[in-house]
């Protein structure tokens, strides 16, 4: 992706700032991964470690960039302002951490909106962040990469379900295939043994908008959402060669999304959300169904009071539960591993492997100027 021009009075980009500042001797280089989704804006800043990377800064804010997009085809002014405010916070954190490599991506909302490209241009001018609108295939690959450490390698296959705000990606992974054990220097997301992948333009925001919740939650309304998603994934033929592996119990699901982690927190009865407890949690199918049934007994106001849901997700968590149930009915698995990780972690792994493979070249004048990641 080419560099967007910067207005004369626009702030210096995080890349330019990081290139101007000298890093003290012995201080580890930082890498930044930013994911602007339909619902969330999320940032991770990390340093390399022998086992992968160590997170030094994390930020997440629900911005609902795709709010109303399914009806209008456009990003609304209010949604863009919310997102811009979060992106400015991210840009400042990146500058403060002096990240030497940055990868900032946008997904379904910017892919599908008529004014998505114009918004990306505006982000570059006002924050210095160069967002790349990635394809559904890249999104699926990066989500799988970010969840690799959660795979049960005793199984033969895993189905990674990445439930976003505007789309859902499903990736069928051969756990006996090559590419999962690559050393950091050789790692590449496109080399992962993904045997099939599917992206549907349905996420928690779009599904909730298509099936608005009434004053009282009814099981029939929830069932309608489940069936709508099932229709979209049942007709997908490319994963059928893996059907026998799933039918024989040699596969498991990995669910990555805020809605699924909220379900897990509800299942555990946590008084406050704890990533260390939720990330990597195993749930069986009856656990997932019980959590969904619990949600169905609550009003939106009551869901907002749940510590692992809150007001920001109260009207979306049932849509996420419906998507997960639809996948479980079409691709039955007895076990689901909950992932509070995904695309951002995949971005970081890709960034660090690129840097390790790339030979260093000395520049005159001391500190090297940060170059944008090749798109």
PDB file of C-alpha atoms in Angstrom, residues 10-285:
ATOM      1  CA  UNK A  10      -0.631  17.192  10.075  1.00  0.00           C
ATOM      2  CA  UNK A  11       1.266  15.546  12.917  1.00  0.00           C
ATOM      3  CA  UNK A  12       4.351  13.519  12.150  1.00  0.00           C
ATOM      4  CA  UNK A  13       3.503   9.858  11.686  1.00  0.00           C
ATOM      5  CA  UNK A  14       4.414   7.356  14.394  1.00  0.00           C
ATOM      6  CA  UNK A  15       6.918   5.915  11.902  1.00  0.00           C
ATOM      7  CA  UNK A  16       8.609   9.272  11.383  1.00  0.00           C
ATOM      8  CA  UNK A  17       8.679   9.980  15.108  1.00  0.00           C
ATOM      9  CA  UNK A  18      10.194   6.593  15.865  1.00  0.00           C
ATOM     10  CA  UNK A  19      12.852   7.217  13.261  1.00  0.00           C
ATOM     11  CA  UNK A  20      13.861  10.552  14.808  1.00  0.00           C
ATOM     12  CA  UNK A  21      14.424   9.303  18.336  1.00  0.00           C
ATOM     13  CA  UNK A  22      17.484   7.374  19.340  1.00  0.00           C
ATOM     14  CA  UNK A  23      16.816   4.285  21.421  1.00  0.00           C
ATOM     15  CA  UNK A  24      18.911   4.102  24.612  1.00  0.00           C
ATOM     16  CA  UNK A  25      21.575   1.357  24.558  1.00  0.00           C
ATOM     17  CA  UNK A  26      20.192  -1.951  25.771  1.00  0.00           C
ATOM     18  CA  UNK A  27      16.540  -0.966  25.294  1.00  0.00           C
ATOM     19  CA  UNK A  28      14.629  -3.555  23.282  1.00  0.00           C
ATOM     20  CA  UNK A  29      12.966  -2.608  20.018  1.00  0.00           C
ATOM     21  CA  UNK A  30       9.169  -2.369  20.086  1.00  0.00           C
ATOM     22  CA  UNK A  31       6.710  -3.504  17.409  1.00  0.00           C
ATOM     23  CA  UNK A  32       3.123  -2.282  17.106  1.00  0.00           C
ATOM     24  CA  UNK A  33       0.061  -4.033  15.681  1.00  0.00           C
ATOM     25  CA  UNK A  34      -3.212  -2.154  15.279  1.00  0.00           C
ATOM     26  CA  UNK A  35      -6.538  -3.678  14.243  1.00  0.00           C
ATOM     27  CA  UNK A  36      -9.429  -1.356  13.363  1.00  0.00           C
ATOM     28  CA  UNK A  37     -12.468  -3.588  13.106  1.00  0.00           C
ATOM     29  CA  UNK A  38     -16.173  -3.044  12.650  1.00  0.00           C
ATOM     30  CA  UNK A  39     -16.687  -2.934  16.405  1.00  0.00           C
ATOM     31  CA  UNK A  40     -13.294  -2.506  18.098  1.00  0.00           C
ATOM     32  CA  UNK A  41     -10.069  -0.565  17.774  1.00  0.00           C
ATOM     33  CA  UNK A  42      -7.231  -2.580  19.321  1.00  0.00           C
ATOM     34  CA  UNK A  43      -3.520  -2.038  19.700  1.00  0.00           C
ATOM     35  CA  UNK A  44      -0.665  -4.222  20.928  1.00  0.00           C
ATOM     36  CA  UNK A  45       2.912  -3.042  21.385  1.00  0.00           C
ATOM     37  CA  UNK A  46       5.445  -5.780  22.115  1.00  0.00           C
ATOM     38  CA  UNK A  47       9.123  -6.657  22.230  1.00  0.00           C
ATOM     39  CA  UNK A  48      10.596  -9.938  20.885  1.00  0.00           C
ATOM     40  CA  UNK A  49      11.242 -12.766  23.336  1.00  0.00           C
ATOM     41  CA  UNK A  50      12.660 -16.279  22.934  1.00  0.00           C
ATOM     42  CA  UNK A  51       9.126 -17.729  23.024  1.00  0.00           C
ATOM     43  CA  UNK A  52       7.587 -15.129  20.718  1.00  0.00           C
ATOM     44  CA  UNK A  53       6.976 -11.665  22.147  1.00  0.00           C
ATOM     45  CA  UNK A  54       6.264  -9.807  25.371  1.00  0.00           C
ATOM     46  CA  UNK A  55       3.416  -7.299  25.397  1.00  0.00           C
ATOM     47  CA  UNK A  56       4.427  -3.921  26.831  1.00  0.00           C
ATOM     48  CA  UNK A  57       1.260  -1.988  25.975  1.00  0.00           C
ATOM     49  CA  UNK A  58      -2.306  -3.041  25.133  1.00  0.00           C
ATOM     50  CA  UNK A  59      -5.272  -0.862  24.275  1.00  0.00           C
ATOM     51  CA  UNK A  60      -8.818  -1.676  23.235  1.00  0.00           C
ATOM     52  CA  UNK A  61     -11.849   0.499  22.722  1.00  0.00           C
ATOM     53  CA  UNK A  62     -15.280  -0.327  21.295  1.00  0.00           C
ATOM     54  CA  UNK A  63     -15.862   2.255  18.555  1.00  0.00           C
ATOM     55  CA  UNK A  64     -18.614   0.626  16.435  1.00  0.00           C
ATOM     56  CA  UNK A  65     -17.162   1.939  13.205  1.00  0.00           C
ATOM     57  CA  UNK A  66     -19.631  -0.209  11.255  1.00  0.00           C
ATOM     58  CA  UNK A  67     -22.730   0.983  13.087  1.00  0.00           C
ATOM     59  CA  UNK A  68     -25.529   1.441  10.540  1.00  0.00           C
ATOM     60  CA  UNK A  69     -23.282   0.406   7.644  1.00  0.00           C
ATOM     61  CA  UNK A  70     -25.532  -2.494   6.632  1.00  0.00           C
ATOM     62  CA  UNK A  71     -28.416  -0.037   6.085  1.00  0.00           C
ATOM     63  CA  UNK A  72     -26.596   2.896   4.476  1.00  0.00           C
ATOM     64  CA  UNK A  73     -23.460   1.464   2.883  1.00  0.00           C
ATOM     65  CA  UNK A  74     -21.508   4.319   4.494  1.00  0.00           C
ATOM     66  CA  UNK A  75     -19.471   4.903   7.646  1.00  0.00           C
ATOM     67  CA  UNK A  76     -21.420   7.446   9.678  1.00  0.00           C
ATOM     68  CA  UNK A  77     -19.905  10.699  10.905  1.00  0.00           C
ATOM     69  CA  UNK A  78     -20.407   9.718  14.545  1.00  0.00           C
ATOM     70  CA  UNK A  79     -18.770   6.304  14.026  1.00  0.00           C
ATOM     71  CA  UNK A  80     -15.784   7.865  12.260  1.00  0.00           C
ATOM     72  CA  UNK A  81     -15.336  10.417  15.054  1.00  0.00           C
ATOM     73  CA  UNK A  82     -15.365   7.685  17.712  1.00  0.00           C
ATOM     74  CA  UNK A  83     -12.830   5.697  15.735  1.00  0.00           C
ATOM     75  CA  UNK A  84     -10.633   8.696  15.067  1.00  0.00           C
ATOM     76  CA  UNK A  85     -10.480   9.479  18.787  1.00  0.00           C
ATOM     77  CA  UNK A  86      -9.321   5.931  19.532  1.00  0.00           C
ATOM     78  CA  UNK A  87      -6.805   5.971  16.680  1.00  0.00           C
ATOM     79  CA  UNK A  88      -5.256   9.186  17.991  1.00  0.00           C
ATOM     80  CA  UNK A  89      -4.747   7.494  21.347  1.00  0.00           C
ATOM     81  CA  UNK A  90      -3.104   4.560  19.554  1.00  0.00           C
ATOM     82  CA  UNK A  91      -0.829   6.850  17.549  1.00  0.00           C
ATOM     83  CA  UNK A  92       0.359   8.572  20.720  1.00  0.00           C
ATOM     84  CA  UNK A  93       1.066   5.239  22.443  1.00  0.00           C
ATOM     85  CA  UNK A  94       3.071   4.085  19.428  1.00  0.00           C
ATOM     86  CA  UNK A  95       5.116   7.291  19.427  1.00  0.00           C
ATOM     87  CA  UNK A  96       5.762   7.045  23.152  1.00  0.00           C
ATOM     88  CA  UNK A  97       6.953   3.451  22.818  1.00  0.00           C
ATOM     89  CA  UNK A  98       9.127   4.375  19.794  1.00  0.00           C
ATOM     90  CA  UNK A  99       7.980   1.355  17.783  1.00  0.00           C
ATOM     91  CA  UNK A 100      10.403   0.550  14.991  1.00  0.00           C
ATOM     92  CA  UNK A 101       7.827  -1.401  12.976  1.00  0.00           C
ATOM     93  CA  UNK A 102       4.106  -0.777  12.736  1.00  0.00           C
ATOM     94  CA  UNK A 103       1.366  -2.702  11.005  1.00  0.00           C
ATOM     95  CA  UNK A 104      -2.055  -1.076  11.102  1.00  0.00           C
ATOM     96  CA  UNK A 105      -4.958  -2.809   9.378  1.00  0.00           C
ATOM     97  CA  UNK A 106      -8.657  -2.219   8.807  1.00  0.00           C
ATOM     98  CA  UNK A 107     -11.155  -4.969   8.131  1.00  0.00           C
ATOM     99  CA  UNK A 108     -14.793  -5.433   7.101  1.00  0.00           C
ATOM    100  CA  UNK A 109     -16.215  -1.980   7.850  1.00  0.00           C
ATOM    101  CA  UNK A 110     -13.635  -0.206   5.701  1.00  0.00           C
ATOM    102  CA  UNK A 111     -13.760  -3.002   3.104  1.00  0.00           C
ATOM    103  CA  UNK A 112     -17.501  -2.667   2.639  1.00  0.00           C
ATOM    104  CA  UNK A 113     -18.142   1.059   3.079  1.00  0.00           C
ATOM    105  CA  UNK A 114     -18.349   3.351   0.077  1.00  0.00           C
ATOM    106  CA  UNK A 115     -16.352   5.921   2.039  1.00  0.00           C
ATOM    107  CA  UNK A 116     -13.958   3.403   3.609  1.00  0.00           C
ATOM    108  CA  UNK A 117     -10.963   4.450   1.496  1.00  0.00           C
ATOM    109  CA  UNK A 118     -11.648   8.130   2.170  1.00  0.00           C
ATOM    110  CA  UNK A 119     -11.715   7.442   5.900  1.00  0.00           C
ATOM    111  CA  UNK A 120      -8.373   5.623   5.691  1.00  0.00           C
ATOM    112  CA  UNK A 121      -6.940   8.678   3.919  1.00  0.00           C
ATOM    113  CA  UNK A 122      -8.280  10.941   6.634  1.00  0.00           C
ATOM    114  CA  UNK A 123      -6.732   8.735   9.330  1.00  0.00           C
ATOM    115  CA  UNK A 124      -3.343   9.088   7.647  1.00  0.00           C
ATOM    116  CA  UNK A 125      -3.650  12.863   7.456  1.00  0.00           C
ATOM    117  CA  UNK A 126      -4.818  13.368  11.057  1.00  0.00           C
ATOM    118  CA  UNK A 127      -2.861  10.695  12.939  1.00  0.00           C
ATOM    119  CA  UNK A 128       0.020   9.632  10.691  1.00  0.00           C
ATOM    120  CA  UNK A 129      -1.199   6.022  10.840  1.00  0.00           C
ATOM    121  CA  UNK A 130      -1.245   4.255   7.472  1.00  0.00           C
ATOM    122  CA  UNK A 131      -4.106   1.762   7.642  1.00  0.00           C
ATOM    123  CA  UNK A 132      -4.096  -1.100   5.184  1.00  0.00           C
ATOM    124  CA  UNK A 133      -7.507  -2.527   4.284  1.00  0.00           C
ATOM    125  CA  UNK A 134      -6.757  -6.256   4.301  1.00  0.00           C
ATOM    126  CA  UNK A 135      -8.651  -8.970   2.457  1.00  0.00           C
ATOM    127  CA  UNK A 136     -10.800 -11.587   4.228  1.00  0.00           C
ATOM    128  CA  UNK A 137      -8.178 -14.197   3.357  1.00  0.00           C
ATOM    129  CA  UNK A 138      -5.405 -12.205   5.045  1.00  0.00           C
ATOM    130  CA  UNK A 139      -7.668 -11.637   8.035  1.00  0.00           C
ATOM    131  CA  UNK A 140      -8.277 -15.389   8.365  1.00  0.00           C
ATOM    132  CA  UNK A 141      -4.562 -16.224   8.054  1.00  0.00           C
ATOM    133  CA  UNK A 142      -3.536 -13.675  10.675  1.00  0.00           C
ATOM    134  CA  UNK A 143      -6.222 -14.832  13.103  1.00  0.00           C
ATOM    135  CA  UNK A 144      -4.991 -18.427  12.796  1.00  0.00           C
ATOM    136  CA  UNK A 145      -1.410 -17.263  13.324  1.00  0.00           C
ATOM    137  CA  UNK A 146      -2.400 -15.429  16.482  1.00  0.00           C
ATOM    138  CA  UNK A 147      -4.124 -18.520  17.920  1.00  0.00           C
ATOM    139  CA  UNK A 148      -1.433 -21.086  17.089  1.00  0.00           C
ATOM    140  CA  UNK A 149      -0.255 -21.549  20.667  1.00  0.00           C
ATOM    141  CA  UNK A 150      -3.760 -22.636  21.703  1.00  0.00           C
ATOM    142  CA  UNK A 151      -4.016 -25.583  19.325  1.00  0.00           C
ATOM    143  CA  UNK A 152      -4.210 -29.031  20.917  1.00  0.00           C
ATOM    144  CA  UNK A 153      -1.523 -30.739  18.888  1.00  0.00           C
ATOM    145  CA  UNK A 154      -2.844 -34.159  19.933  1.00  0.00           C
ATOM    146  CA  UNK A 155      -5.842 -33.432  17.700  1.00  0.00           C
ATOM    147  CA  UNK A 156      -5.726 -33.754  13.921  1.00  0.00           C
ATOM    148  CA  UNK A 157      -7.546 -30.545  13.011  1.00  0.00           C
ATOM    149  CA  UNK A 158      -8.903 -27.297  14.398  1.00  0.00           C
ATOM    150  CA  UNK A 159     -11.550 -24.913  13.158  1.00  0.00           C
ATOM    151  CA  UNK A 160     -10.693 -21.322  14.052  1.00  0.00           C
ATOM    152  CA  UNK A 161     -13.816 -19.167  14.293  1.00  0.00           C
ATOM    153  CA  UNK A 162     -13.041 -15.437  14.288  1.00  0.00           C
ATOM    154  CA  UNK A 163     -16.284 -13.585  15.027  1.00  0.00           C
ATOM    155  CA  UNK A 164     -15.905  -9.923  14.198  1.00  0.00           C
ATOM    156  CA  UNK A 165     -18.296  -7.019  14.145  1.00  0.00           C
ATOM    157  CA  UNK A 166     -18.974  -7.118  10.411  1.00  0.00           C
ATOM    158  CA  UNK A 167     -17.731 -10.517   9.272  1.00  0.00           C
ATOM    159  CA  UNK A 168     -16.894 -13.995  10.524  1.00  0.00           C
ATOM    160  CA  UNK A 169     -13.898 -15.960   9.275  1.00  0.00           C
ATOM    161  CA  UNK A 170     -13.713 -19.753   9.521  1.00  0.00           C
ATOM    162  CA  UNK A 171     -10.387 -21.503   8.943  1.00  0.00           C
ATOM    163  CA  UNK A 172      -9.936 -25.281   8.891  1.00  0.00           C
ATOM    164  CA  UNK A 173      -6.383 -26.069  10.020  1.00  0.00           C
ATOM    165  CA  UNK A 174      -4.497 -29.344   9.562  1.00  0.00           C
ATOM    166  CA  UNK A 175      -2.690 -29.753  12.886  1.00  0.00           C
ATOM    167  CA  UNK A 176      -0.430 -32.425  11.425  1.00  0.00           C
ATOM    168  CA  UNK A 177       0.616 -30.226   8.517  1.00  0.00           C
ATOM    169  CA  UNK A 178       3.788 -28.215   8.042  1.00  0.00           C
ATOM    170  CA  UNK A 179       4.121 -24.578   9.021  1.00  0.00           C
ATOM    171  CA  UNK A 180       2.918 -24.675  12.637  1.00  0.00           C
ATOM    172  CA  UNK A 181       6.410 -25.288  14.033  1.00  0.00           C
ATOM    173  CA  UNK A 182       8.342 -22.806  11.934  1.00  0.00           C
ATOM    174  CA  UNK A 183      11.063 -20.888  13.736  1.00  0.00           C
ATOM    175  CA  UNK A 184      10.387 -17.160  14.132  1.00  0.00           C
ATOM    176  CA  UNK A 185      12.774 -16.303  11.306  1.00  0.00           C
ATOM    177  CA  UNK A 186      10.937 -18.618   8.880  1.00  0.00           C
ATOM    178  CA  UNK A 187       7.387 -17.874  10.039  1.00  0.00           C
ATOM    179  CA  UNK A 188       4.885 -16.612   7.458  1.00  0.00           C
ATOM    180  CA  UNK A 189       1.110 -16.583   7.901  1.00  0.00           C
ATOM    181  CA  UNK A 190       0.513 -17.665   4.312  1.00  0.00           C
ATOM    182  CA  UNK A 191       2.503 -20.865   4.917  1.00  0.00           C
ATOM    183  CA  UNK A 192       0.168 -22.130   7.646  1.00  0.00           C
ATOM    184  CA  UNK A 193      -1.609 -25.437   6.850  1.00  0.00           C
ATOM    185  CA  UNK A 194      -5.044 -23.902   6.359  1.00  0.00           C
ATOM    186  CA  UNK A 195      -6.899 -26.432   4.239  1.00  0.00           C
ATOM    187  CA  UNK A 196      -9.995 -24.291   3.689  1.00  0.00           C
ATOM    188  CA  UNK A 197     -11.289 -20.909   4.779  1.00  0.00           C
ATOM    189  CA  UNK A 198     -14.559 -19.051   4.526  1.00  0.00           C
ATOM    190  CA  UNK A 199     -15.518 -15.461   5.220  1.00  0.00           C
ATOM    191  CA  UNK A 200     -19.160 -14.457   5.577  1.00  0.00           C
ATOM    192  CA  UNK A 201     -20.261 -10.799   5.797  1.00  0.00           C
ATOM    193  CA  UNK A 202     -22.030 -11.435   9.092  1.00  0.00           C
ATOM    194  CA  UNK A 203     -20.668 -10.385  12.467  1.00  0.00           C
ATOM    195  CA  UNK A 204     -22.142  -9.387  15.804  1.00  0.00           C
ATOM    196  CA  UNK A 205     -22.968  -5.826  14.693  1.00  0.00           C
ATOM    197  CA  UNK A 206     -24.497  -6.725  11.332  1.00  0.00           C
ATOM    198  CA  UNK A 207     -26.441  -9.696  12.733  1.00  0.00           C
ATOM    199  CA  UNK A 208     -27.817  -7.667  15.650  1.00  0.00           C
ATOM    200  CA  UNK A 209     -28.874  -4.899  13.265  1.00  0.00           C
ATOM    201  CA  UNK A 210     -30.637  -7.349  10.936  1.00  0.00           C
ATOM    202  CA  UNK A 211     -32.468  -9.013  13.816  1.00  0.00           C
ATOM    203  CA  UNK A 212     -33.165  -6.255  16.348  1.00  0.00           C
ATOM    204  CA  UNK A 213     -33.926  -7.354  19.878  1.00  0.00           C
ATOM    205  CA  UNK A 214     -37.431  -6.715  21.194  1.00  0.00           C
ATOM    206  CA  UNK A 215     -38.508  -5.754  24.665  1.00  0.00           C
ATOM    207  CA  UNK A 216     -38.354  -9.392  25.670  1.00  0.00           C
ATOM    208  CA  UNK A 217     -35.773 -11.865  24.395  1.00  0.00           C
ATOM    209  CA  UNK A 218     -37.445 -14.884  22.851  1.00  0.00           C
ATOM    210  CA  UNK A 219     -35.909 -18.212  21.914  1.00  0.00           C
ATOM    211  CA  UNK A 220     -37.521 -18.038  18.470  1.00  0.00           C
ATOM    212  CA  UNK A 221     -35.702 -14.765  17.750  1.00  0.00           C
ATOM    213  CA  UNK A 222     -32.381 -16.311  18.778  1.00  0.00           C
ATOM    214  CA  UNK A 223     -33.106 -19.428  16.692  1.00  0.00           C
ATOM    215  CA  UNK A 224     -33.737 -17.238  13.647  1.00  0.00           C
ATOM    216  CA  UNK A 225     -30.250 -15.758  13.976  1.00  0.00           C
ATOM    217  CA  UNK A 226     -28.689 -19.218  14.333  1.00  0.00           C
ATOM    218  CA  UNK A 227     -30.484 -20.513  11.243  1.00  0.00           C
ATOM    219  CA  UNK A 228     -29.534 -17.453   9.186  1.00  0.00           C
ATOM    220  CA  UNK A 229     -25.848 -18.071   9.876  1.00  0.00           C
ATOM    221  CA  UNK A 230     -26.169 -21.825   9.276  1.00  0.00           C
ATOM    222  CA  UNK A 231     -27.499 -21.239   5.773  1.00  0.00           C
ATOM    223  CA  UNK A 232     -24.398 -19.212   4.957  1.00  0.00           C
ATOM    224  CA  UNK A 233     -21.901 -21.837   6.077  1.00  0.00           C
ATOM    225  CA  UNK A 234     -23.705 -25.085   5.201  1.00  0.00           C
ATOM    226  CA  UNK A 235     -23.334 -24.567   1.468  1.00  0.00           C
ATOM    227  CA  UNK A 236     -19.529 -24.215   1.659  1.00  0.00           C
ATOM    228  CA  UNK A 237     -18.064 -27.338  -0.010  1.00  0.00           C
ATOM    229  CA  UNK A 238     -14.305 -26.810   0.256  1.00  0.00           C
ATOM    230  CA  UNK A 239     -13.933 -28.026   3.831  1.00  0.00           C
ATOM    231  CA  UNK A 240     -15.859 -31.272   3.235  1.00  0.00           C
ATOM    232  CA  UNK A 241     -12.660 -33.405   2.938  1.00  0.00           C
ATOM    233  CA  UNK A 242     -12.123 -32.685   6.673  1.00  0.00           C
ATOM    234  CA  UNK A 243     -15.635 -33.747   7.669  1.00  0.00           C
ATOM    235  CA  UNK A 244     -14.574 -37.254   8.728  1.00  0.00           C
ATOM    236  CA  UNK A 245     -11.916 -35.861  11.082  1.00  0.00           C
ATOM    237  CA  UNK A 246     -14.555 -33.822  12.884  1.00  0.00           C
ATOM    238  CA  UNK A 247     -17.122 -36.624  12.886  1.00  0.00           C
ATOM    239  CA  UNK A 248     -14.635 -38.971  14.577  1.00  0.00           C
ATOM    240  CA  UNK A 249     -13.867 -36.503  17.376  1.00  0.00           C
ATOM    241  CA  UNK A 250     -10.317 -35.717  16.255  1.00  0.00           C
ATOM    242  CA  UNK A 251     -10.864 -31.962  15.928  1.00  0.00           C
ATOM    243  CA  UNK A 252     -11.706 -29.005  18.117  1.00  0.00           C
ATOM    244  CA  UNK A 253     -12.851 -25.407  17.719  1.00  0.00           C
ATOM    245  CA  UNK A 254     -10.955 -22.251  18.636  1.00  0.00           C
ATOM    246  CA  UNK A 255     -13.223 -19.263  19.166  1.00  0.00           C
ATOM    247  CA  UNK A 256     -11.767 -15.775  19.037  1.00  0.00           C
ATOM    248  CA  UNK A 257     -13.990 -12.734  19.642  1.00  0.00           C
ATOM    249  CA  UNK A 258     -15.168 -10.433  22.376  1.00  0.00           C
ATOM    250  CA  UNK A 259     -18.552 -12.142  22.347  1.00  0.00           C
ATOM    251  CA  UNK A 260     -17.004 -15.583  22.915  1.00  0.00           C
ATOM    252  CA  UNK A 261     -14.716 -14.364  25.703  1.00  0.00           C
ATOM    253  CA  UNK A 262     -17.784 -12.757  27.295  1.00  0.00           C
ATOM    254  CA  UNK A 263     -19.573 -16.118  27.147  1.00  0.00           C
ATOM    255  CA  UNK A 264     -16.570 -17.717  28.809  1.00  0.00           C
ATOM    256  CA  UNK A 265     -16.531 -15.126  31.594  1.00  0.00           C
ATOM    257  CA  UNK A 266     -20.241 -15.698  32.179  1.00  0.00           C
ATOM    258  CA  UNK A 267     -19.672 -19.468  32.247  1.00  0.00           C
ATOM    259  CA  UNK A 268     -16.963 -19.042  34.894  1.00  0.00           C
ATOM    260  CA  UNK A 269     -19.041 -16.609  36.951  1.00  0.00           C
ATOM    261  CA  UNK A 270     -16.187 -14.099  37.109  1.00  0.00           C
ATOM    262  CA  UNK A 271     -16.760 -10.996  39.205  1.00  0.00           C
ATOM    263  CA  UNK A 272     -14.532  -9.098  36.793  1.00  0.00           C
ATOM    264  CA  UNK A 273     -13.024 -10.070  33.458  1.00  0.00           C
ATOM    265  CA  UNK A 274      -9.631 -11.773  33.769  1.00  0.00           C
ATOM    266  CA  UNK A 275      -7.774 -12.480  30.553  1.00  0.00           C
ATOM    267  CA  UNK A 276      -5.369 -14.846  32.300  1.00  0.00           C
ATOM    268  CA  UNK A 277      -8.279 -17.096  33.236  1.00  0.00           C
ATOM    269  CA  UNK A 278     -10.290 -16.794  30.018  1.00  0.00           C
ATOM    270  CA  UNK A 279      -7.567 -17.040  27.357  1.00  0.00           C
ATOM    271  CA  UNK A 280      -6.978 -20.730  26.674  1.00  0.00           C
ATOM    272  CA  UNK A 281     -10.051 -21.920  28.587  1.00  0.00           C
ATOM    273  CA  UNK A 282     -11.602 -25.167  27.352  1.00  0.00           C
ATOM    274  CA  UNK A 283     -15.409 -25.260  27.175  1.00  0.00           C
ATOM    275  CA  UNK A 284     -17.500 -28.143  25.947  1.00  0.00           C
ATOM    276  CA  UNK A 285     -20.560 -27.701  23.781  1.00  0.00           C
TER     277      UNK A 285
END
